[in-house]
CSV table of C-alpha atoms in Angstrom, one decimal:
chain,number,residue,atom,x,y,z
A,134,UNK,CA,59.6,172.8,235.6
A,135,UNK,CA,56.7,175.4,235.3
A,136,UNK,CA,54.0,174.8,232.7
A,137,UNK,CA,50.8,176.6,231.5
A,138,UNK,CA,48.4,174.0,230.7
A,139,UNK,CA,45.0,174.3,229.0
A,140,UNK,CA,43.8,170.7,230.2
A,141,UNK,CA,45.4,170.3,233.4
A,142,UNK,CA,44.2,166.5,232.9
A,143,UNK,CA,47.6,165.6,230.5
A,144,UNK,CA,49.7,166.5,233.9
A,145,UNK,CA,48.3,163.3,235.9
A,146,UNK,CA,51.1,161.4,235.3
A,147,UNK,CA,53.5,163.9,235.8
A,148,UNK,CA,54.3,162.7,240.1
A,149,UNK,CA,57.5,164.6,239.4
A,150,UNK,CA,56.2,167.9,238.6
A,151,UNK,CA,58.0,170.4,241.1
A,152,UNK,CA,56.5,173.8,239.7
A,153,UNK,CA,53.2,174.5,237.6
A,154,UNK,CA,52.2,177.9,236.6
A,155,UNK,CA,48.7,178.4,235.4
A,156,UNK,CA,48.4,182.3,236.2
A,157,UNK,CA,46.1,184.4,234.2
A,158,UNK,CA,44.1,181.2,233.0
A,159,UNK,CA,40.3,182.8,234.3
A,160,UNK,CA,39.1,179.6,232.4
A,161,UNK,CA,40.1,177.6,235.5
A,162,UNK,CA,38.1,176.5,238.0
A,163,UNK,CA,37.0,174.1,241.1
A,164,UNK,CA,36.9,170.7,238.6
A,165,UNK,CA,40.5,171.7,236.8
A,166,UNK,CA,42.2,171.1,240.5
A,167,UNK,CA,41.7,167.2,240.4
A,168,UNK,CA,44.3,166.3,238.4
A,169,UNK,CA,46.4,168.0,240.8
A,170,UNK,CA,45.8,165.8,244.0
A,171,UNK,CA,48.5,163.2,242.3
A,172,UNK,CA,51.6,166.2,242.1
A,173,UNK,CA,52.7,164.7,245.7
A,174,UNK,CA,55.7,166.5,244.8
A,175,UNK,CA,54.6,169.6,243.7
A,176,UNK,CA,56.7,172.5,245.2
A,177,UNK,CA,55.6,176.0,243.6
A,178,UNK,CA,51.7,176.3,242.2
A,179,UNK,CA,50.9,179.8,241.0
A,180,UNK,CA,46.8,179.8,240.5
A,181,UNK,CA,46.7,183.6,240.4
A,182,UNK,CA,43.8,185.3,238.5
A,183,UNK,CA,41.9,182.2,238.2
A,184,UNK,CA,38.5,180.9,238.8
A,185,UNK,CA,39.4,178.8,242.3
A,186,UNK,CA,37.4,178.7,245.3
A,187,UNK,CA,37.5,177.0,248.6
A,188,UNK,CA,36.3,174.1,246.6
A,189,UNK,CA,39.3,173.8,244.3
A,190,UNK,CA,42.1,174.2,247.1
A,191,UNK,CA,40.4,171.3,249.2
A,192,UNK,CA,41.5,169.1,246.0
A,193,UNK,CA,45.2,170.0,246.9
A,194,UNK,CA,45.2,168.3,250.7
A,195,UNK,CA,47.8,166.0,249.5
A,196,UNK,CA,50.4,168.0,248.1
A,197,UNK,CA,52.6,168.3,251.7
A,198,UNK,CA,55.6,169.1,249.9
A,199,UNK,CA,54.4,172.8,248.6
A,200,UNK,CA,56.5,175.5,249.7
A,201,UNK,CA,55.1,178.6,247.1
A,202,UNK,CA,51.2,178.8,247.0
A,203,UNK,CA,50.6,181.7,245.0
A,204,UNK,CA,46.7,182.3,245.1
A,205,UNK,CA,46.3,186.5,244.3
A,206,UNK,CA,43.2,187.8,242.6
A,207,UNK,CA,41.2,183.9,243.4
A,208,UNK,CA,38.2,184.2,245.1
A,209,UNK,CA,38.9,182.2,247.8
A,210,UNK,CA,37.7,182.6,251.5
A,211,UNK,CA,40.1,182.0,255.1
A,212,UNK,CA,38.0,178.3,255.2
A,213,UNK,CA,40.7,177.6,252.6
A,214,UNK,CA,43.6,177.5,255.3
A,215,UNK,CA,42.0,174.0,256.7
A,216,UNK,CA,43.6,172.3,254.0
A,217,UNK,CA,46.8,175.0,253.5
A,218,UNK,CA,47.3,174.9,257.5
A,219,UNK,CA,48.4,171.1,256.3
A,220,UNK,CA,51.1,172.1,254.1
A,221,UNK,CA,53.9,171.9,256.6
A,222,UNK,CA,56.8,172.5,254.1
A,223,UNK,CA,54.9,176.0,253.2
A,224,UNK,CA,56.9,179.0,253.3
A,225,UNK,CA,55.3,182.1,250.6
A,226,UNK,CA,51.5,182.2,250.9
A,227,UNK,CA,49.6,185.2,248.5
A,228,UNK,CA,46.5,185.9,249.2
A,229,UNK,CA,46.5,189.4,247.9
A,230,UNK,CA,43.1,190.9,246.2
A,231,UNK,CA,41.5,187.6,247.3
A,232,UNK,CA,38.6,189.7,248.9
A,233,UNK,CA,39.1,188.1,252.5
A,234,UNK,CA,37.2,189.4,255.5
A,235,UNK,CA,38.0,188.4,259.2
A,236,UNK,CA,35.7,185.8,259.5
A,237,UNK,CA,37.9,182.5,259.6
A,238,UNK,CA,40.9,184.0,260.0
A,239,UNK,CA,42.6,181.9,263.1
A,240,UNK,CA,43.7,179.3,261.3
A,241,UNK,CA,46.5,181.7,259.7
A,242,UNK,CA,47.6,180.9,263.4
A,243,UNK,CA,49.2,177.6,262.2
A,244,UNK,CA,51.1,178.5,259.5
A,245,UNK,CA,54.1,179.1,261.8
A,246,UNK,CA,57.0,178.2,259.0
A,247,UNK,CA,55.9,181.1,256.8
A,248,UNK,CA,58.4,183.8,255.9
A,249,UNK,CA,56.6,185.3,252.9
A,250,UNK,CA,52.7,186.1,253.7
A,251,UNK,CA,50.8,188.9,251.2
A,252,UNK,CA,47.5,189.6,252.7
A,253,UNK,CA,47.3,193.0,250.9
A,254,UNK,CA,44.2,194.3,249.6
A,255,UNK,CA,41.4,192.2,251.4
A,256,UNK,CA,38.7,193.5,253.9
A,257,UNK,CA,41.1,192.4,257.1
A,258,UNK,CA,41.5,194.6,259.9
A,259,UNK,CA,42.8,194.4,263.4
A,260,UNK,CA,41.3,191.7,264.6
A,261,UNK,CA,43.0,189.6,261.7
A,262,UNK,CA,46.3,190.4,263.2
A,263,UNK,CA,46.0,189.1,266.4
A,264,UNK,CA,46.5,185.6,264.5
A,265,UNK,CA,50.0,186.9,263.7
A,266,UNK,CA,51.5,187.1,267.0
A,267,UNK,CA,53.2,183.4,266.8
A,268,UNK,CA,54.3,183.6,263.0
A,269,UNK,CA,57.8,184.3,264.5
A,270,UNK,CA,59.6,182.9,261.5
A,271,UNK,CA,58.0,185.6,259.0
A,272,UNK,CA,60.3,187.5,256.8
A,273,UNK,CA,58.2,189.4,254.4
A,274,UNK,CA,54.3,190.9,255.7
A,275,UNK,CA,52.1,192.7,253.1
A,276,UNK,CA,49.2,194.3,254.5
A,277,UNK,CA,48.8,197.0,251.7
A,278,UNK,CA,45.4,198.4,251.7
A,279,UNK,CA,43.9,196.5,254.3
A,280,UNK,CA,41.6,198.5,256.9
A,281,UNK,CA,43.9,198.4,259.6
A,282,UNK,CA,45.0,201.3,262.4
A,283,UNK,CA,48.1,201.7,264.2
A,284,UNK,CA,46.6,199.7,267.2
A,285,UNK,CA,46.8,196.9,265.0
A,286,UNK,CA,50.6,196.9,264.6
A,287,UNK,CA,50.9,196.0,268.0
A,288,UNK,CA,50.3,192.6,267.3
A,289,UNK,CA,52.9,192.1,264.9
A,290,UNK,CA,55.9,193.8,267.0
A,291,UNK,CA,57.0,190.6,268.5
A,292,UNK,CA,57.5,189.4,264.6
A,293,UNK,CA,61.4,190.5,265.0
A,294,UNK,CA,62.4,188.4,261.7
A,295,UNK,CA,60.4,190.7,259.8
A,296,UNK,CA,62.6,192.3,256.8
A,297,UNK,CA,59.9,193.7,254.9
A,298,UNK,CA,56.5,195.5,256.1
A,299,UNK,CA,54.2,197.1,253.3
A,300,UNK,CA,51.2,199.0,255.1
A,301,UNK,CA,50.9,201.4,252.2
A,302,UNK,CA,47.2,202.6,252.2
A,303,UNK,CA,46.5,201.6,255.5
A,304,UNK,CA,44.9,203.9,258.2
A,305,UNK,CA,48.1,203.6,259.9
A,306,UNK,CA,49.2,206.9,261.9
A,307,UNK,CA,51.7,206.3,264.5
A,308,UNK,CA,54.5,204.1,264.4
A,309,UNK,CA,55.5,202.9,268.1
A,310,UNK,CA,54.9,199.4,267.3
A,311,UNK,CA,57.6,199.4,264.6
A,312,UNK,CA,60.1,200.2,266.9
A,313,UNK,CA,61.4,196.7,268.1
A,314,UNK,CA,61.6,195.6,264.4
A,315,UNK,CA,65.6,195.9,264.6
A,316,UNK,CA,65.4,193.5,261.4
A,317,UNK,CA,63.6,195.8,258.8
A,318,UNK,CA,65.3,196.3,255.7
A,319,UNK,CA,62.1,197.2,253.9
A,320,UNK,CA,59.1,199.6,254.8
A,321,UNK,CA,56.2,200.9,252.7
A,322,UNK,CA,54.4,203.6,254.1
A,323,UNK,CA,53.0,205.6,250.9
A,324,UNK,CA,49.5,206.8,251.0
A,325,UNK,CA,49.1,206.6,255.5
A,326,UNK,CA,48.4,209.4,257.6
A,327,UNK,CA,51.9,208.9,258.9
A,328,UNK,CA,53.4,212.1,259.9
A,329,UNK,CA,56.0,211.6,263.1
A,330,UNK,CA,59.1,209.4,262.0
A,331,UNK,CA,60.9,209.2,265.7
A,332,UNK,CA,60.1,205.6,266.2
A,333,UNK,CA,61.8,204.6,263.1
A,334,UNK,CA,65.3,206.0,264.6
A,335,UNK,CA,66.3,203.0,266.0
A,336,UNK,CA,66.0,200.6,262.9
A,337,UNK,CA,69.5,200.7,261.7
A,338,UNK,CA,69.2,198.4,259.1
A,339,UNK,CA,66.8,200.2,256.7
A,340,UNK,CA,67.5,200.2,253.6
A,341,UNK,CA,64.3,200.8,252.0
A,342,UNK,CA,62.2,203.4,252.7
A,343,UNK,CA,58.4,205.1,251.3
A,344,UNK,CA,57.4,207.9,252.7
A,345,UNK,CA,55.4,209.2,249.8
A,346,UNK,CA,51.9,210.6,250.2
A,347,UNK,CA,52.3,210.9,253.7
A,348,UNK,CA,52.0,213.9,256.1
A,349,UNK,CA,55.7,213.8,256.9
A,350,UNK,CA,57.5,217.3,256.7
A,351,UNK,CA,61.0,219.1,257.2
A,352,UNK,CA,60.9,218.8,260.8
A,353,UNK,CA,59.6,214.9,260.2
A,354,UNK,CA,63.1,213.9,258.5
A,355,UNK,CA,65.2,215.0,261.5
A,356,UNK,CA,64.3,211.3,262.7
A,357,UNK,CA,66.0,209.8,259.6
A,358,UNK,CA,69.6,211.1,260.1
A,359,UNK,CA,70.1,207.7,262.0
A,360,UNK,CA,69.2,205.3,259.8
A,361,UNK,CA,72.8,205.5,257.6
A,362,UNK,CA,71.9,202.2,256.2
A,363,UNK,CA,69.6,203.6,253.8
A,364,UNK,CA,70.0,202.7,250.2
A,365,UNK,CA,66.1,203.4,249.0
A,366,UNK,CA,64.1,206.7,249.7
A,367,UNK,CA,60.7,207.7,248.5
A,368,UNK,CA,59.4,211.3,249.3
A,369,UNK,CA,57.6,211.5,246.6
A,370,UNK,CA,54.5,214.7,247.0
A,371,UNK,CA,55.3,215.5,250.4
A,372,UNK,CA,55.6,219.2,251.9
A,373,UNK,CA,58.8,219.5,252.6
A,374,UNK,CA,62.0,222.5,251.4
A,375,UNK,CA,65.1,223.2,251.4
A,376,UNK,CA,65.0,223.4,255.2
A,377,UNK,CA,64.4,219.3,255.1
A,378,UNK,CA,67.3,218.4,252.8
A,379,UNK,CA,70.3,218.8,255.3
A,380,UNK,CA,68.6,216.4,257.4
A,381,UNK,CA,69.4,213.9,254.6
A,382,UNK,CA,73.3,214.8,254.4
A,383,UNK,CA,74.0,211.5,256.6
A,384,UNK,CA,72.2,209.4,254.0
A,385,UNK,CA,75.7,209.1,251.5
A,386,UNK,CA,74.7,205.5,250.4
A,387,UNK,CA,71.8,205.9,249.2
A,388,UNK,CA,71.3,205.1,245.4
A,389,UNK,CA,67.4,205.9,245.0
A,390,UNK,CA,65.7,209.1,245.9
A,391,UNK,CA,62.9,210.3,244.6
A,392,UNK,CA,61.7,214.0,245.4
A,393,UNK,CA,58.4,214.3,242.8
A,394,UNK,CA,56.0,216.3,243.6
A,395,UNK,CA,57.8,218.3,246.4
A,396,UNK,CA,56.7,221.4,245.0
A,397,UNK,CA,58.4,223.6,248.0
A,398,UNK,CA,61.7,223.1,247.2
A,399,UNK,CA,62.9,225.6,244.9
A,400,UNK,CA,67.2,226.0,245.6
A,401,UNK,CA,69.1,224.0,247.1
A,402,UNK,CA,69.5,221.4,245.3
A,403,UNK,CA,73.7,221.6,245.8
A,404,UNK,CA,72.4,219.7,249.3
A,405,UNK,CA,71.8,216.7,247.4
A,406,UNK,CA,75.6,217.1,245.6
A,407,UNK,CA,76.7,214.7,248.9
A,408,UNK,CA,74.8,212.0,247.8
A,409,UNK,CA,77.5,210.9,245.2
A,410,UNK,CA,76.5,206.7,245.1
A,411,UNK,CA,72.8,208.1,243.8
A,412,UNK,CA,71.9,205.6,240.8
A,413,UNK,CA,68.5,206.8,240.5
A,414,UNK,CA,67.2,210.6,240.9
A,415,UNK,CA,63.7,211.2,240.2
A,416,UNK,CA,62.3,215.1,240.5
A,417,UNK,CA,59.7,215.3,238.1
A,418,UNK,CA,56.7,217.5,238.6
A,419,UNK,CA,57.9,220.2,240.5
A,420,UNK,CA,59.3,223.9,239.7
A,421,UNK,CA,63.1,223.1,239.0
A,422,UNK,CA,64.9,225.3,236.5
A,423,UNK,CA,68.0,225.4,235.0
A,424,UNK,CA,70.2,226.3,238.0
A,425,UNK,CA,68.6,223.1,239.9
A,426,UNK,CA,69.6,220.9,237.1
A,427,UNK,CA,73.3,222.5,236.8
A,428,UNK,CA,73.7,222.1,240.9
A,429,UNK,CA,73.3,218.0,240.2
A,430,UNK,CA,75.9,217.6,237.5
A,431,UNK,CA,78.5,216.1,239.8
A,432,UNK,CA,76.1,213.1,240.9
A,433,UNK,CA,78.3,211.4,238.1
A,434,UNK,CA,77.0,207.7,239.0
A,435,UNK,CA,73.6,208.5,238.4
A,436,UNK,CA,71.8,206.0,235.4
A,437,UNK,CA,68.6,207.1,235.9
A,438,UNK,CA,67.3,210.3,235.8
A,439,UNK,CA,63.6,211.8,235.8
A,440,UNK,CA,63.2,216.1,235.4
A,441,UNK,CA,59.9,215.3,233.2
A,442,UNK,CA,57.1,218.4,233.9
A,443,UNK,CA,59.4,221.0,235.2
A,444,UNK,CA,58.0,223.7,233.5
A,445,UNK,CA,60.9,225.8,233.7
A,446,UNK,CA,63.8,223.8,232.5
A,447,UNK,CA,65.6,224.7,228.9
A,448,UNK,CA,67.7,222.9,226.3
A,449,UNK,CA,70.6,224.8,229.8
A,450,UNK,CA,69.4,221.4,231.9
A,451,UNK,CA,70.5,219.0,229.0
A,452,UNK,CA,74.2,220.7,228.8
A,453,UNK,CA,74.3,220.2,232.7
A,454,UNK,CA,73.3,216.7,232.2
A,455,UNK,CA,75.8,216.0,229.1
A,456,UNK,CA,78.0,215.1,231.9
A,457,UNK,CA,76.3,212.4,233.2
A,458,UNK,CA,77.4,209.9,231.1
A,459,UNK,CA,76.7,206.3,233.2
A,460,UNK,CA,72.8,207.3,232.3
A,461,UNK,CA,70.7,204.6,230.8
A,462,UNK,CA,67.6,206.1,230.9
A,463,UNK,CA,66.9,210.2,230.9
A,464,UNK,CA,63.0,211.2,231.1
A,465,UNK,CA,62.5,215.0,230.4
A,466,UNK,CA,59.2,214.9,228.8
A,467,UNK,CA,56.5,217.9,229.4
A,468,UNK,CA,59.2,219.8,229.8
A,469,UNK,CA,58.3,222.9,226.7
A,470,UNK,CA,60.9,225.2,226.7
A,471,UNK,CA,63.4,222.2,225.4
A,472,UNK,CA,64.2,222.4,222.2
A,473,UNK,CA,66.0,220.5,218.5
A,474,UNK,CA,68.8,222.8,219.9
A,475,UNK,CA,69.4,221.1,223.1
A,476,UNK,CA,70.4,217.7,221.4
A,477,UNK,CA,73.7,218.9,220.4
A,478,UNK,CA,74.7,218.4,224.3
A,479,UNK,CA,74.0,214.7,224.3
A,480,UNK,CA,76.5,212.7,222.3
A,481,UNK,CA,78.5,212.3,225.3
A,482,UNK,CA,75.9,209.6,226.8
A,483,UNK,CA,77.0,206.6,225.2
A,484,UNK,CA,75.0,204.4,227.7
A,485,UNK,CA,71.7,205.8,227.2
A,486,UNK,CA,69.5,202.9,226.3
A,487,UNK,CA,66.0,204.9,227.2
A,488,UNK,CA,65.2,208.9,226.2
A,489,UNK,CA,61.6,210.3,226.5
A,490,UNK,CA,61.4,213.7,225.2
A,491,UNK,CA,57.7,213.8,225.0
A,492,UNK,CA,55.8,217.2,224.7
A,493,UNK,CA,59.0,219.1,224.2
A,494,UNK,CA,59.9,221.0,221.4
A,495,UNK,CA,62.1,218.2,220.5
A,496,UNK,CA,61.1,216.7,217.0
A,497,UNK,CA,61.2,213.1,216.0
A,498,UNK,CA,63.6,213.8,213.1
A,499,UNK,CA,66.2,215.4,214.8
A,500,UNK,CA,66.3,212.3,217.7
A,501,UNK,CA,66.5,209.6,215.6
A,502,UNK,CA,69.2,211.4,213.5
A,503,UNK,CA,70.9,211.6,217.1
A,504,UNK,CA,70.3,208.1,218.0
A,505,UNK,CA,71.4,207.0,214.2
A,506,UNK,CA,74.9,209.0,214.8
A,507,UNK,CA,75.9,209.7,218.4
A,508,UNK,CA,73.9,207.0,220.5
A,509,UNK,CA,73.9,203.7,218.9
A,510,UNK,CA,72.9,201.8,222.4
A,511,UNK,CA,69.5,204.1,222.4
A,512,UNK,CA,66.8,201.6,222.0
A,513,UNK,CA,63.9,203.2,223.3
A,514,UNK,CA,63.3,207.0,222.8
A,515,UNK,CA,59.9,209.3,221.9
A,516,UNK,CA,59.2,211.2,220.2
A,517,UNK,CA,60.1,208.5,217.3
């Protein structure tokens, strides 16, 4: 039962209360948490975005049975994990945007049942993780944006359960330390200084993988051609060519790629003709043209499909792309050379359900006089 409650004094008889949801209520603060001490049987309590402090969380010493503590944006301090290293039965602890420093930080220590544990976007930095080392049972470690190195990821390679590891925005740079993860299904490394991928070779079970706003380049991917588990790839404004796609030929599972940004790759685009599972192709910003476009129109499972600001492209991409008919969405926006003419190639998409056409020479009267006659399952489409 989740409730958002504007007096949190009506709940005090409520003992049976498993889940409460108050997220978003800034009104919220210290006092409002007294009520709670009676929820003995309180499993999931999202405070995010409110007004709690240390002071407020002290209030909750009771509640033994709590296994979500969801605490993002509160401005709460590490002192808080006296009364959280209590919860015994806790297993998904965020702490994100909280604005947590290292000071205090041991107790995290205790909490040896956790398998969720968000500490993204707070002041930590190496010295925090050496309080990881015996959270063995963790699954799931966001340390997005927190001022932490690469030498800091050796205390968290013993953490073999691990599944998913965010470090986006780091000032990670080398990757040794990752290498033991055998578990990892998931890893962010968007917006790092991250250029050498060999140590990611071993980690079979990838499936999900950012690379974007990285260093990592053509000879970089060569490391990837192992990891034929993949599902999820992100190489979004990196400085890789066509001399970097072949690397990617073993990858024939994956249904996500996106290439934005990569302004350097020009042909070639028949390389990515393998990749036949693909769902979801995003290549927006770039330099494609028509012949790009055309060399895609086999990828015949794709339901998602970004080309927006390719300067080049003409109402020739939407006849390659008439083929395509399991898309949902199609985003060709700032694209200016696409014109009222190109519409007559897109009755075919039946399942289109999303269409942005924005800053095209496209007019709103001619799209919804497509959508009223050829695509009744369009819901969402600009110009309108």
């Amino acid at each position: 039962m989740a409730m958002i409650l504007r007096n949190l004094e009506t709940i005090i008889g409520l003992t049976k209360l498993k889940s409460l949801n108050i997220r978003y209520c800034n009104s919220v603060t210290d006092e409002d948490m007294e009520p709670l001490s009676g929820l003995t049987n309180l499993k999931e309590l999202k405070l995010s975005c409110t007004k709690v402090t240390d002071l407020g969380i002290a209030y909750l010493e009771g509640l033994r049975e709590l296994s979500h503590l969801d605490l993002l944006g509160c401005p709460v301090t590490f002192a808080s994990l006296g009364t959280i290293s209590g919860f015994t039965s806790l297993l998904q602890l965020n702490l994100n945007q909280c604005g947590l420093s290292d000071e205090g930080c041991q107790k995290l220590s205790e909490l040896i049942q956790l398998k969720d544990l968000n500490l993204g976007c707070n002041k930590i930095t190496n010295a925090c993780l050496i309080n990881l080392k015996g959270l063995i049972n963790l699954e799931s470690l966001n340390l997005d944006a927190c001022k932490i190195s690469s030498e800091g990821l050796l205390s968290i390679e013993g953490l073999t359960s691990l599944r998913t590891l965010e470090l986006s925005k780091t000032r990670v740079e080398a990757l040794s330390h990752l290498s033991g993860l055998i578990s990892l299904r998931t890893l962010e490394l968007s917006e790092t200084r991250v250029e050498a991928l060999d140590h990611l070779s071993g980690l079979h079970n990838l499936e999900n993988l950012d690379l974007s706003f990285t260093l990592v380049n053509d000879n970089s991917l060569a490391a990837l051609s192992t990891l034929t588990s993949l599902m999820s790839l992100n190489l979004q404004y990196l400085k890789i060519s066509d001399e970097g796609l072949p690397f990617l030929s073993s990858h024939i599972g994956l249904t996500h790629l996106d290439l934005s940004g990569c302004k350097h790759l020009d042909i070639g685009f028949d390389k990515l003709e393998c990749f036949t599972n693909l769902q979801s192709l995003e290549i927006c910003d770039g330099y494609l043209d028509d012949s790009c476009v055309d060399s895609i129109k086999g990828l015949t499972s794709l339901k998602l499909l970004n080309l927006s600001n390719n300067c080049e492209l003409t109402d020739m991409a939407l006849e390659s792309i008439s083929g395509l008919t399991a898309l949902c969405l199609l985003n060709a926006s700032y694209n200016f050379k696409i014109t009222d003419a190109g519409l007559q190639h897109l009755p075919p998409l039946k399942n289109l359900r999303s269409l942005y056409l924005d800053f095209t020479e496209v007019t709103a009267d001619k799209l919804r006089r497509l959508q009223r006659n050829f695509l009744p399952n369009l819901v969402i489409f600009q110009p309108r």
